């Protein structure tokens, strides 16, 4: 004779299965809080990384600009030397033109032209043509040198303005970089401290420290509450990262800028 089944047995078994499934899939509250905290840290780290990247790009642009100013200075120096080298020969030709003019006047050649005896005209005209050619050439070369030296002056003014502007921007970049690097260290410190709550995983991560002293120090941080800075926050952060404690948030310990 078969014994009877307890009433509602199937319903109870279903509840047990649901309970077991819930226990297997539930995430501990502690883990949830750490994950939420790390999500915030990763977000801050990404923002810090992006700002440092912007400064890196600005620094590179400033270097290109400063290199260009060096090149421009060399070009200005070269042009200025060319003007100086050309000044003495130009002055000699200008003096020679003045001497020819004095000679023409002494010969009785009219400065403003006019009717003269054929004999005087035959003597004066060839010399007048030579003087005019020399005179016009001196004026043309003088104008070219004047324009060239003005270009040099303008170039030097632009170099000075750009150099000062670049220096001012570089100072801003350096100040901002210092703040962001300090912020980056603080973010790494927060990441390390957040994962200290999971001591078993943290202890395992300590073994990836590069030296025995570092591993020992890391263990003191995990179990004795020592300051992570004593072991080097960046080294601990990288150890925890290599231990997989940050999941996909590798940006936390990545060297964003040098």
mmCIF file of C-alpha atoms in Angstrom, residues 90 93 132-148:
data_model
loop_
_atom_site.group_PDB
_atom_site.id
_atom_site.type_symbol
_atom_site.label_atom_id
_atom_site.label_comp_id
_atom_site.label_asym_id
_atom_site.label_seq_id
_atom_site.Cartn_x
_atom_site.Cartn_y
_atom_site.Cartn_z
ATOM 1 C CA UNK A 90 75.288 100.659 -51.020
ATOM 2 C CA UNK A 93 77.721 103.566 -54.555
ATOM 3 C CA UNK A 132 71.064 108.320 -63.566
ATOM 4 C CA UNK A 133 71.595 104.559 -63.782
ATOM 5 C CA UNK A 134 73.744 104.550 -60.651
ATOM 6 C CA UNK A 135 71.401 106.930 -58.811
ATOM 7 C CA UNK A 136 68.262 104.918 -59.623
ATOM 8 C CA UNK A 137 70.014 101.680 -58.679
ATOM 9 C CA UNK A 138 71.031 103.096 -55.303
ATOM 10 C CA UNK A 139 67.463 104.219 -54.565
ATOM 11 C CA UNK A 140 66.040 100.838 -55.601
ATOM 12 C CA UNK A 141 68.493 98.888 -53.452
ATOM 13 C CA UNK A 142 67.930 101.272 -50.518
ATOM 14 C CA UNK A 143 64.157 100.715 -50.745
ATOM 15 C CA UNK A 144 64.665 96.935 -50.832
ATOM 16 C CA UNK A 145 66.893 97.034 -47.761
ATOM 17 C CA UNK A 146 64.435 99.315 -45.966
ATOM 18 C CA UNK A 147 61.582 96.880 -46.653
ATOM 19 C CA UNK A 148 63.745 93.961 -45.583
#
